[in-house]
Coordinates of C-alpha atoms in Angstrom, one line a residue:
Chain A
X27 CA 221.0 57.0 -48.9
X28 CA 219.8 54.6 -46.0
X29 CA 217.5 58.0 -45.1
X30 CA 216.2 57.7 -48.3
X31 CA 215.1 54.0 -48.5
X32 CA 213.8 54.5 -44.4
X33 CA 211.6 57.0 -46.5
X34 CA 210.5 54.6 -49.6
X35 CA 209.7 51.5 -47.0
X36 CA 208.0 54.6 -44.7
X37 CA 208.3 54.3 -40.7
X38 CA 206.7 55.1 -37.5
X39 CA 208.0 57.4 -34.5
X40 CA 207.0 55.3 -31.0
X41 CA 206.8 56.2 -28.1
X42 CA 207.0 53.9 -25.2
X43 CA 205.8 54.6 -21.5
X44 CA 208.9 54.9 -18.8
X45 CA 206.9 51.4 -17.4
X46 CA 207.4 49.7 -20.5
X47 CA 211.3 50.6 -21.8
X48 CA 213.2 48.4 -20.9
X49 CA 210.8 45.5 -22.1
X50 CA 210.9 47.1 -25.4
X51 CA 214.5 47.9 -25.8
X52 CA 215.1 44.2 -25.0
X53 CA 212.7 42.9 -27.1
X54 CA 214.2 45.2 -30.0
X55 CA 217.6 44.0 -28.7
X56 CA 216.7 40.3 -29.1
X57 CA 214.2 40.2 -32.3
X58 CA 217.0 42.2 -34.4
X59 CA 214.0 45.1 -35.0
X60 CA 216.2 47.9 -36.4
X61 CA 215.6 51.2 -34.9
X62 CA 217.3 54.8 -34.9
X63 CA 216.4 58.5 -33.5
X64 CA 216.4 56.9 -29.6
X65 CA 215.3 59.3 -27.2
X66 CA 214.7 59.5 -23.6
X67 CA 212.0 62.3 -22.6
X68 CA 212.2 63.9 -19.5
X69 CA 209.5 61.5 -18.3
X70 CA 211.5 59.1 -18.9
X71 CA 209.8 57.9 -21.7
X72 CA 211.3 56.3 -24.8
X73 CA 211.0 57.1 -28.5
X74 CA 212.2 55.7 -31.5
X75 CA 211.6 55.4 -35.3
X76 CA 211.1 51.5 -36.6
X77 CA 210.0 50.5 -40.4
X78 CA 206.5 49.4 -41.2
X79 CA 207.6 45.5 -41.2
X80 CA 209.1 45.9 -38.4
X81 CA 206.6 47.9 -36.3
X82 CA 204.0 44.9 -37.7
X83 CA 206.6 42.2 -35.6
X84 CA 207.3 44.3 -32.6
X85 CA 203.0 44.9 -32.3
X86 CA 202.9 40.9 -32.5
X87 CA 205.7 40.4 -30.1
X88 CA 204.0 43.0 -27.5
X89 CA 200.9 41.6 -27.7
X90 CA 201.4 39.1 -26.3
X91 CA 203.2 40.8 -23.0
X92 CA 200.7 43.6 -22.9
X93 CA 203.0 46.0 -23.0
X94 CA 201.7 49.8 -24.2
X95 CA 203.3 51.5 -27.3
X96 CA 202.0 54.8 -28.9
X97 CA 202.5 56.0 -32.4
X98 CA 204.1 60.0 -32.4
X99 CA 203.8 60.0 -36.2
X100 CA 204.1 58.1 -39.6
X101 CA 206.4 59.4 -42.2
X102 CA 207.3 57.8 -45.3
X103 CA 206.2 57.4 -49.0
X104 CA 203.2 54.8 -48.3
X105 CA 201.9 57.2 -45.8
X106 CA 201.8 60.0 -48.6
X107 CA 200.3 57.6 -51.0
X108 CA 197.8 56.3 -48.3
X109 CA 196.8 60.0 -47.5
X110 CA 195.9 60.5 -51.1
X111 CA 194.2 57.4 -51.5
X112 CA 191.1 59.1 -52.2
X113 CA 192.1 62.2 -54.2
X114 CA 191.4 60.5 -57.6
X115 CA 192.0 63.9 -59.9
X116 CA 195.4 64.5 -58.4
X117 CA 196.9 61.2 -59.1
X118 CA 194.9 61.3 -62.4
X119 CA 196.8 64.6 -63.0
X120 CA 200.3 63.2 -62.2
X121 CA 199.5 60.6 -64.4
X122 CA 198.6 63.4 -67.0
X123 CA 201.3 64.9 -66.5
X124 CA 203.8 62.2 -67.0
X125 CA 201.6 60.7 -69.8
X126 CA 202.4 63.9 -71.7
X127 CA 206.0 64.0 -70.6
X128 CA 206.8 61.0 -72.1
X129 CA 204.6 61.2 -74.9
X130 CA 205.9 65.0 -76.3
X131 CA 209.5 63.2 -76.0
X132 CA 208.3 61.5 -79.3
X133 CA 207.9 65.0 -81.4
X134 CA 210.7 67.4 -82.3
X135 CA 210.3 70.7 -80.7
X136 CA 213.0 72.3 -81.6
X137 CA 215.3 72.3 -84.9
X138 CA 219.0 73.8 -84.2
X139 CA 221.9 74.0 -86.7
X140 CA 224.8 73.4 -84.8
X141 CA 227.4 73.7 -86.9
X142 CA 229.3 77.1 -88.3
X143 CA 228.0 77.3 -91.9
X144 CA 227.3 80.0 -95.0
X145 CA 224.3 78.1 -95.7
X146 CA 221.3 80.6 -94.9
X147 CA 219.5 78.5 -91.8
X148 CA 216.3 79.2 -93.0
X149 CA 216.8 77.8 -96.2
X150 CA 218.4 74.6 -94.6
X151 CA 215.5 74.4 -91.8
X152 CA 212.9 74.8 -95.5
X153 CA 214.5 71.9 -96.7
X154 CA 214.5 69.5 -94.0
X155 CA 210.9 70.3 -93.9
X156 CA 210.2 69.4 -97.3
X157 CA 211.9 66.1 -96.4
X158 CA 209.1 65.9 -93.6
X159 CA 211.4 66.9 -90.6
X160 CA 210.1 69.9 -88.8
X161 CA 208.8 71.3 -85.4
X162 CA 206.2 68.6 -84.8
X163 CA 207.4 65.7 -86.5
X164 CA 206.5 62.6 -84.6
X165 CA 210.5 61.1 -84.1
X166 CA 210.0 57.4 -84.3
X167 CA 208.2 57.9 -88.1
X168 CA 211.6 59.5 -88.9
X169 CA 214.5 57.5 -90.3
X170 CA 217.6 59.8 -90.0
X171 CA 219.6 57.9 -92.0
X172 CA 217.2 58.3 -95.7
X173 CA 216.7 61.8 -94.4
X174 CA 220.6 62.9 -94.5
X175 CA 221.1 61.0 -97.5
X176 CA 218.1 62.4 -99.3
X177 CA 219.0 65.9 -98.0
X178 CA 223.2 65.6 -99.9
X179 CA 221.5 63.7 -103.1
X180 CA 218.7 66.7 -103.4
X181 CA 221.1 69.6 -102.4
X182 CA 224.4 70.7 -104.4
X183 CA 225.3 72.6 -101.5
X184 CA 225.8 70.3 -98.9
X185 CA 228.2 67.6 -98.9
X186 CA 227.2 65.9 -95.3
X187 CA 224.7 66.5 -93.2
X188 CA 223.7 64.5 -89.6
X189 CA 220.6 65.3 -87.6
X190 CA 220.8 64.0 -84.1
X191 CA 217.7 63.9 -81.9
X192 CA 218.7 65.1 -78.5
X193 CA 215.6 65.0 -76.1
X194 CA 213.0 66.9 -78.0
X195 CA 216.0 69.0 -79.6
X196 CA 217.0 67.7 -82.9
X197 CA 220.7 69.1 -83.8
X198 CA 221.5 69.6 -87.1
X199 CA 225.6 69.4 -88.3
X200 CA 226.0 70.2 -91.8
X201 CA 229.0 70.6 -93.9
X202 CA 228.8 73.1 -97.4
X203 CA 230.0 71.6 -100.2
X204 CA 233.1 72.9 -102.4
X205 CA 231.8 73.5 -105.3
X206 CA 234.5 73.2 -108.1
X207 CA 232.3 72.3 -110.8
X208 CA 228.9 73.1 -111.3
X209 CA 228.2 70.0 -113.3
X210 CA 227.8 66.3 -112.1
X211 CA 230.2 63.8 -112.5
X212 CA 228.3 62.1 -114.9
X213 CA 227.6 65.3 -117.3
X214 CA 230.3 64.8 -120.0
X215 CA 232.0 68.5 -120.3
X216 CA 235.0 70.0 -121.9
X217 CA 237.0 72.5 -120.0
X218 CA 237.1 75.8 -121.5
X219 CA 239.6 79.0 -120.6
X220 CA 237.4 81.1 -118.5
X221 CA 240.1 84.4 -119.5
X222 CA 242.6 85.4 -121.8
X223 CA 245.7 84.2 -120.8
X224 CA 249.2 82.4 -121.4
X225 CA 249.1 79.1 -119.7
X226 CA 251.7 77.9 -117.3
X227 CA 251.3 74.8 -116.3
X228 CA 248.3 72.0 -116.3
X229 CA 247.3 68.9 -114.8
X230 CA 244.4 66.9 -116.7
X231 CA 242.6 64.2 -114.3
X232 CA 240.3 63.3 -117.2
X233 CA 239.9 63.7 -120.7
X234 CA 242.3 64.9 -123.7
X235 CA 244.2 68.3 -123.0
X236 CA 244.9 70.1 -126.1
X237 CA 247.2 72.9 -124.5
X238 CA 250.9 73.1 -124.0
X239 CA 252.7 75.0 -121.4
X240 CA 253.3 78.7 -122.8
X241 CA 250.0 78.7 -125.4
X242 CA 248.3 81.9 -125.7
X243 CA 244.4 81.1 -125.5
X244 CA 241.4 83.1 -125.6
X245 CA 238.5 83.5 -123.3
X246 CA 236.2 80.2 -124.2
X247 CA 238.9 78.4 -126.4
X248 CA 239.1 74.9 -125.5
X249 CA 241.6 74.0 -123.2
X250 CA 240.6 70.1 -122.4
X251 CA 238.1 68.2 -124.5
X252 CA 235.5 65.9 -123.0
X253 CA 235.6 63.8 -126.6
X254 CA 238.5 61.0 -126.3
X255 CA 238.8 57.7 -128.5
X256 CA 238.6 54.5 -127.2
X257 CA 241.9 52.3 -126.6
X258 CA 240.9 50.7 -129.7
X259 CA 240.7 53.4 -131.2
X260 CA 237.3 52.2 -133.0
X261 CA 234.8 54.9 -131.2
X262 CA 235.1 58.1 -129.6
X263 CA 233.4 58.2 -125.7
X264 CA 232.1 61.5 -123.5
X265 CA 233.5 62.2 -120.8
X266 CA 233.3 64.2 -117.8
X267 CA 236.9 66.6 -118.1
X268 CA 238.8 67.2 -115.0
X269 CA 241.5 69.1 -114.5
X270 CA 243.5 72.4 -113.6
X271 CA 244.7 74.6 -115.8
X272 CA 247.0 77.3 -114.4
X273 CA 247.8 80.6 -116.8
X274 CA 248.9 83.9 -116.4
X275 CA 246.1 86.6 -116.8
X276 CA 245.8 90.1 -117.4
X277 CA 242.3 91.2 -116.1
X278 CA 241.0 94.9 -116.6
X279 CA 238.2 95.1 -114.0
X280 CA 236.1 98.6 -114.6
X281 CA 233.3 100.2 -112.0
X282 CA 230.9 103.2 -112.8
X283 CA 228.9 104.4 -109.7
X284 CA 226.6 107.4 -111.4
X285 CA 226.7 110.6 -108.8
X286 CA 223.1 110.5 -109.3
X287 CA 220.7 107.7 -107.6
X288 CA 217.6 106.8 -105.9
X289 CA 217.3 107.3 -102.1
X290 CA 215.4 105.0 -100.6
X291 CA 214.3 106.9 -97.3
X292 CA 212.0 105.6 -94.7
X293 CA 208.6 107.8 -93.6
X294 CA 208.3 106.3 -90.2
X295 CA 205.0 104.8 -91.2
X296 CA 206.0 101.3 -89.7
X297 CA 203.3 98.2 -89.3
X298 CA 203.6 95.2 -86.7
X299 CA 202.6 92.0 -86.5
X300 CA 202.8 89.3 -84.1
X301 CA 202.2 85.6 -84.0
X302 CA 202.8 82.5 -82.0
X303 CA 203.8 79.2 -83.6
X304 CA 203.4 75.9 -82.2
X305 CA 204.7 73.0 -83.8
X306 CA 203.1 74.1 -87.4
X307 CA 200.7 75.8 -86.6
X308 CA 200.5 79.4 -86.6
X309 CA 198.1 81.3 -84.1
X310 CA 198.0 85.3 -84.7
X311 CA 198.1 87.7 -81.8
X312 CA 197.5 90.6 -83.1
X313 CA 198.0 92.6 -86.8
X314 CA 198.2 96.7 -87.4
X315 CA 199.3 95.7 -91.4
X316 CA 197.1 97.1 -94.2
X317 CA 195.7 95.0 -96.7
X318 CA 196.9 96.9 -99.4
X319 CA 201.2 97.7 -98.6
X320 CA 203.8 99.4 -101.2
X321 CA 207.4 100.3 -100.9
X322 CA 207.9 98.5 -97.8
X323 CA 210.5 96.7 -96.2
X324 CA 210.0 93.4 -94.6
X325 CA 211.7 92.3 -91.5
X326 CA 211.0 88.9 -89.8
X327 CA 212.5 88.4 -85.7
X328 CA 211.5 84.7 -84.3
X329 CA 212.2 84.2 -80.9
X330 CA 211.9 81.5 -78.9
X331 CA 209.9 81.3 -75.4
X332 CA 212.0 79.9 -72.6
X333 CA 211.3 78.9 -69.0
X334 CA 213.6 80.1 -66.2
X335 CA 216.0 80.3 -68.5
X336 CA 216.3 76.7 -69.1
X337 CA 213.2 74.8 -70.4
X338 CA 212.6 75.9 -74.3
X339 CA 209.2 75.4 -75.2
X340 CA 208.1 74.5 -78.4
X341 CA 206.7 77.9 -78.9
X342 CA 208.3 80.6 -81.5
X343 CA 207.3 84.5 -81.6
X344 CA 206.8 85.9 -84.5
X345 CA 207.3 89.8 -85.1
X346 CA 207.3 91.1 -88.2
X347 CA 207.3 94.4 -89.2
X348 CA 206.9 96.2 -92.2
X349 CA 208.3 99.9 -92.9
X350 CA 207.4 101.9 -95.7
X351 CA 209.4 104.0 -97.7
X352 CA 209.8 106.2 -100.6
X353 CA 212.7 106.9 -103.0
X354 CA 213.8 109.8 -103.3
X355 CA 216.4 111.9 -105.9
X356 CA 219.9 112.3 -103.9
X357 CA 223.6 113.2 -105.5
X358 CA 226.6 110.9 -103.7
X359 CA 229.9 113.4 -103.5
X360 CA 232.6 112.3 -105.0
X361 CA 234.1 111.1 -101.8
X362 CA 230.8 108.6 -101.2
X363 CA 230.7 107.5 -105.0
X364 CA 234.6 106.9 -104.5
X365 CA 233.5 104.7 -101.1
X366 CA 231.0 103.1 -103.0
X367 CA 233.1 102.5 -106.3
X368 CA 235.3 100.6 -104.1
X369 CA 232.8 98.5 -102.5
X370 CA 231.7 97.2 -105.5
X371 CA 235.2 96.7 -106.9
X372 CA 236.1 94.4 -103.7
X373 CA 232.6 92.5 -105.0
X374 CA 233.4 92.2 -108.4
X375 CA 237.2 91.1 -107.4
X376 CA 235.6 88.5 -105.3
X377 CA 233.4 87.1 -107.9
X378 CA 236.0 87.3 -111.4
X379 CA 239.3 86.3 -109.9
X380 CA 238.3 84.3 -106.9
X381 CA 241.2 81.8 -105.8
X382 CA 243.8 84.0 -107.7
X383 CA 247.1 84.9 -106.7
X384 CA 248.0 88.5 -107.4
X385 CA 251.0 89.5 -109.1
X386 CA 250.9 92.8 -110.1
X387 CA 247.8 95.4 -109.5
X388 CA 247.4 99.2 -110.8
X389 CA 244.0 101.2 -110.3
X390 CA 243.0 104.4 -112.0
X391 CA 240.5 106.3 -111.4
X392 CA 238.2 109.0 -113.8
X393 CA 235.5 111.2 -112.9
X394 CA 232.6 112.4 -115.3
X395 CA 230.2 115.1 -114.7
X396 CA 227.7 112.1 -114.4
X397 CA 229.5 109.3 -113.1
X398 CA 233.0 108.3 -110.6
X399 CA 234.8 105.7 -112.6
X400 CA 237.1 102.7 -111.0
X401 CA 239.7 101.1 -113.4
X402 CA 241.9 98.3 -112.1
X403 CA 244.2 96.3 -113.8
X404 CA 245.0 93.3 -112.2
X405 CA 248.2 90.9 -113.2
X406 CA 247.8 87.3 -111.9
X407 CA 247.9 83.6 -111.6
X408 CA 245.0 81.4 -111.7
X409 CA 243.1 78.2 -112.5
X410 CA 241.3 79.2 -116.0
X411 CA 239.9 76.0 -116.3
X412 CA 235.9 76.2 -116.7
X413 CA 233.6 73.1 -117.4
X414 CA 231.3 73.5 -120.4
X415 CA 228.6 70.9 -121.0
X416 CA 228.7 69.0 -124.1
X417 CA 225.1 69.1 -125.8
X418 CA 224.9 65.7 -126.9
X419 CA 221.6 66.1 -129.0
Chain B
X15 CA 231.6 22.5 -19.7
X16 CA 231.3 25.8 -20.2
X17 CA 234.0 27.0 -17.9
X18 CA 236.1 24.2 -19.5
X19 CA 235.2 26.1 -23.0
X20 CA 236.1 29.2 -21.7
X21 CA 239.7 28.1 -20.4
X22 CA 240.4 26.5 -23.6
X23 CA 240.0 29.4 -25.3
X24 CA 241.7 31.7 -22.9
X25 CA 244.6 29.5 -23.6
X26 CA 244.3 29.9 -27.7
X27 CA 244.0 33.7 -27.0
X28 CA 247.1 33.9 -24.9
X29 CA 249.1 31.7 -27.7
X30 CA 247.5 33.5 -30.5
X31 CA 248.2 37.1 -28.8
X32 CA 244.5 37.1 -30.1
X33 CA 241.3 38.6 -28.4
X34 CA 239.5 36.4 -26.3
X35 CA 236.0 37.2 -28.0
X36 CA 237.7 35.9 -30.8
X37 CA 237.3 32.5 -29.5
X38 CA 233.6 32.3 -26.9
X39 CA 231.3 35.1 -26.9
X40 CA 232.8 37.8 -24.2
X41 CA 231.4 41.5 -24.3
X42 CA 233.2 44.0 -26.1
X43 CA 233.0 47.7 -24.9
X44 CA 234.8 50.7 -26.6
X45 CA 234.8 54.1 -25.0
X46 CA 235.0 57.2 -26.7
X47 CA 235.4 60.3 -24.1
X48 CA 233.4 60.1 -21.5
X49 CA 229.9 60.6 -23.5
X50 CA 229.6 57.1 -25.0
X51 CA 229.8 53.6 -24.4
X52 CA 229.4 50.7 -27.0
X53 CA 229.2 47.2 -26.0
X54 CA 228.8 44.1 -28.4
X55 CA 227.0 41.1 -27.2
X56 CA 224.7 42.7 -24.8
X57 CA 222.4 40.5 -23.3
X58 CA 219.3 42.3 -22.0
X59 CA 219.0 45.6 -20.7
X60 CA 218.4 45.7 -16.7
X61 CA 217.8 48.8 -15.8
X62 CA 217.5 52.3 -17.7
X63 CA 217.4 55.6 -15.9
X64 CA 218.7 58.8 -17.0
X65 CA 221.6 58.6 -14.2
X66 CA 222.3 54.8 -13.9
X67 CA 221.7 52.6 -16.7
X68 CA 222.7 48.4 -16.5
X69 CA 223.9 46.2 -18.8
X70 CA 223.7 42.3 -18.8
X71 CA 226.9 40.5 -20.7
X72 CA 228.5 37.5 -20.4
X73 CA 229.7 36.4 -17.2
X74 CA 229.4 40.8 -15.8
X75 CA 226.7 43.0 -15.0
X76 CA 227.5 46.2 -16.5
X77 CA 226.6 49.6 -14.7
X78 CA 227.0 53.1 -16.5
X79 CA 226.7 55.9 -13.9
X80 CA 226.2 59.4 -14.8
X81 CA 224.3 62.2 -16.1
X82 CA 221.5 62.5 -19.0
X83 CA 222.1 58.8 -20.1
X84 CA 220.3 57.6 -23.0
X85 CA 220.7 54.4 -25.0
X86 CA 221.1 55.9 -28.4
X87 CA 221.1 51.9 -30.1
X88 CA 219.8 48.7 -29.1
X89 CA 220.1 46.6 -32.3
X90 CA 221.4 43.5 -32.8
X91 CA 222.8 42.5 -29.7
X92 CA 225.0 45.9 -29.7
X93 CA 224.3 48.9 -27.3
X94 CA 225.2 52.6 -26.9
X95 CA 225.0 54.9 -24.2
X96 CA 225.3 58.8 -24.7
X97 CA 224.9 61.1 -21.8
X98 CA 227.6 62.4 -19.7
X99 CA 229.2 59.4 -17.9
X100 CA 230.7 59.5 -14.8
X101 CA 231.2 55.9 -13.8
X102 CA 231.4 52.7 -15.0
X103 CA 231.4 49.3 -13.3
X104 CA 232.0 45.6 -13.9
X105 CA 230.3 43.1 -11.2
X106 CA 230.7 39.5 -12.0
X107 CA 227.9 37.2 -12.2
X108 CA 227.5 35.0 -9.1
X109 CA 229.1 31.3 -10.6
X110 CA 230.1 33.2 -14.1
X111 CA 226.4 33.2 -14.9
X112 CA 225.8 34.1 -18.4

């Protein structure tokens, strides 16, 4: 540390004649002058380092004795600074330099979502630059705050979202949104059964339930009604119906994969091209795509451009590359039409009894001379409850 | 006066089981080895060769004898000698001159 400050304040390495030594060293001795790095040649001549200042008060003290000192060297920062005195462009550069340093700390160079989420980045990075935060943005023209809270009130999908500017970085956290209803709050709905089934239990949060425990209802009957009268009992009111109604359904979920299809099957023709992106703007590099494509696929890879492996500039790469195909007449066996029967039964389970619990489950299975058929009957417990807006007009 | 100063505070030392310095100005050397020598309240520096090097302090005339002697700091009143030292001597001032 003390080093370092000797270096800011800069000092001087003297040397002093055998003659003169011991004059010196007293004179240091007496006047306080701080010194360090003593040494005695084999002259017999002394050196030592001294600050500046105190070089400036040991010259005006020896002055006056006539006693002979010689500078060795100077070292320090306002010998540096004193050497470059006339090399105008460089310190023009360095202040260039940290001009632009500080001024691209004001822009957003890089957008990165943070947190784990089934929301499709790209569509979440298309948003926030609708809302007019990008690559580029200028940070202080930015208020986080009406950006998050535009970004949950625009987007069902998101329940919370929080974009923290870190350096140039800004890092996005978001949180998806459970989506039990697809309505608003403020849509009045009824609930409707969503299946066939004998209910077993219910819990209304709002609105009138016109089931009972052990009803047999069909798909779409009305299971809690969004219509309830007022206390007294003067007007009916709309309101938004909430709650869960929990039956006992028997499901028959049916899959047909035909033996015969449509290949798709790439030629090898394949088309590149490559561009840079800064901030927003796009520069192009270089392009082997026709004008005129068909029956191609489309692949987009970004990467980003980083400096020994630590500094990311604001610079993306671009490749995309486009590969033609051609469909083509192929047969599946009845061993791939069975693997992709099933496939598409685990999708279809997914999306018709999602948050069911599974009592009982048979599958059966048929084949045509056209087509491999999947049958499964599925036994279960579920929440049947499904909102249906009430047209008002 | 002075010597009357400097028995007074002989006499606090010795009741205080105190260093003298503690009380008047009196040189204070530390040794570490035989390759340096640090005294406090040097006076001036008399003489400064790489085999004999001498030391004015209160009331004694220091003299370091040895080999490659150097004075490695002379700041505020406070001086060491490095080299390899062979001897050292204490000759009183003629009339405890300071």
């Amino acid at each position: 540390m003390k080093s370092i400050i000797r270096y800011i304040r800069g000092y001087y390495r003297i040397k002093v004649p055998s003659r003169h030594k011991i004059r010196v060293a007293n004179i240091l001795l007496h006047n306080g002058i701080e010194n360090w790095h003593e040494e005695s040649s084999e002259e017999g001549d002394l050196c030592f380092c001294i600050s500046e200042k105190d070089y400036k008060k040991l010259l005006y003290i020896i002055d006056k004795n006539g006693t002979e000192v010689y500078i060795v060297y100077r070292r320090g920062l306002p010998s540096v600074i004193a050497s470059h005195r006339n090399r105008a462009g460089l310190l023009a550069g360095l202040f260039c330099f940290f001009l632009i340093i500080i001024l691209s700390s004001f822009y957003i160079w890089d957008i990165k979502i943070v947190s784990d989420t089934n929301i499709n980045h790209n569509e979440i990075l298309a948003n926030l630059k609708a809302l007019g935060c990008y690559e580029g943005t200028f940070v202080p023209s930015l208020d986080f705050d009406d950006l998050c809270i535009d970004y949950v009130n625009k987007h069902d999908n998101c329940s919370w979202i929080s974009v923290n500017v870190k350096g140039t970085v800004a890092e996005v956290e978001i949180r998806e949104r459970e989506i039990y209803s697809h309505l608003p709050k403020e849509v009045p709905c009824n609930l409707v059964a969503s299946h066939d089934a004998v209910i077993e239990d219910f819990q209304v949060y709002s609105g009138k339930s016109l089931v009972e425990q052990g009803n047999v209802v069909k798909k779409g009957d009305l299971l809690v009604s969004g219509i309830v009268e007022k206390k007294d009992q003067s007007k009916l009111r709309l309101c938004h119906a909430e709650g869960e109604v929990w039956a006992t359904v028997d499901s028959e979920l049916r899959v047909e994969v035909p033996f015969d299809y449509k290949k798709q099957e790439y030629t090898g023709q394949e088309w590149e091209k490559r561009q840079v992106r800064f901030f927003n703007f796009t520069f192009p590099v270089f392009s082997t795509v026709p004008k005129k494509k068909e029956n191609c696929t489309h692949l987009t890879e970004y990467g980003d451009v980083v400096l020994f492996d630590e500094i990311e500039l604001p610079l993306t790469m671009e490749k995309e590359v486009y590969r033609q195909y051609e469909l083509k007449d192929a047969r599946y066996t009845k061993e791939q039409a069975q693997a992709a029967a099933e496939h598409l039964m685990e999708n279809k389970f997914a999306a018709e009894l999602s948050g069911a619990q599974i009592i009982k489950i048979s599958t059966n299975e048929s084949v045509t001379d056209t087509a491999y058929i999947l049958t499964c009957s599925v036994k279960c417990r579920m929440n049947i409850a499904k909102p249906v807006e009430i047209q008002t007009n | 006066m002075n010597r009357k100063k400097k028995r007074v505070a002989g006499r606090l030392a010795d009741r205080f089981e105190l260093p003298e310095g503690m009380f008047c100005e009196t040189a204070e050397a530390s040794i570490s080895g035989n390759s340096e020598f640090c005294v406090e309240h040097c006076l001036c520096i008399l003489k400064y060769e790489r085999e004999e090097i001498w030391l004015s302090v209160p009331r004694f005339t220091v003299k370091i004898y040895g080999e490659c002697l150097t004075l490695k700091s002379f700041f505020l009143k406070s001086v060491a000698v490095r080299g390899r030292i062979k001897k050292i001597e204490y000759e009183e001032k003629p009339g405890g001159k300071r």
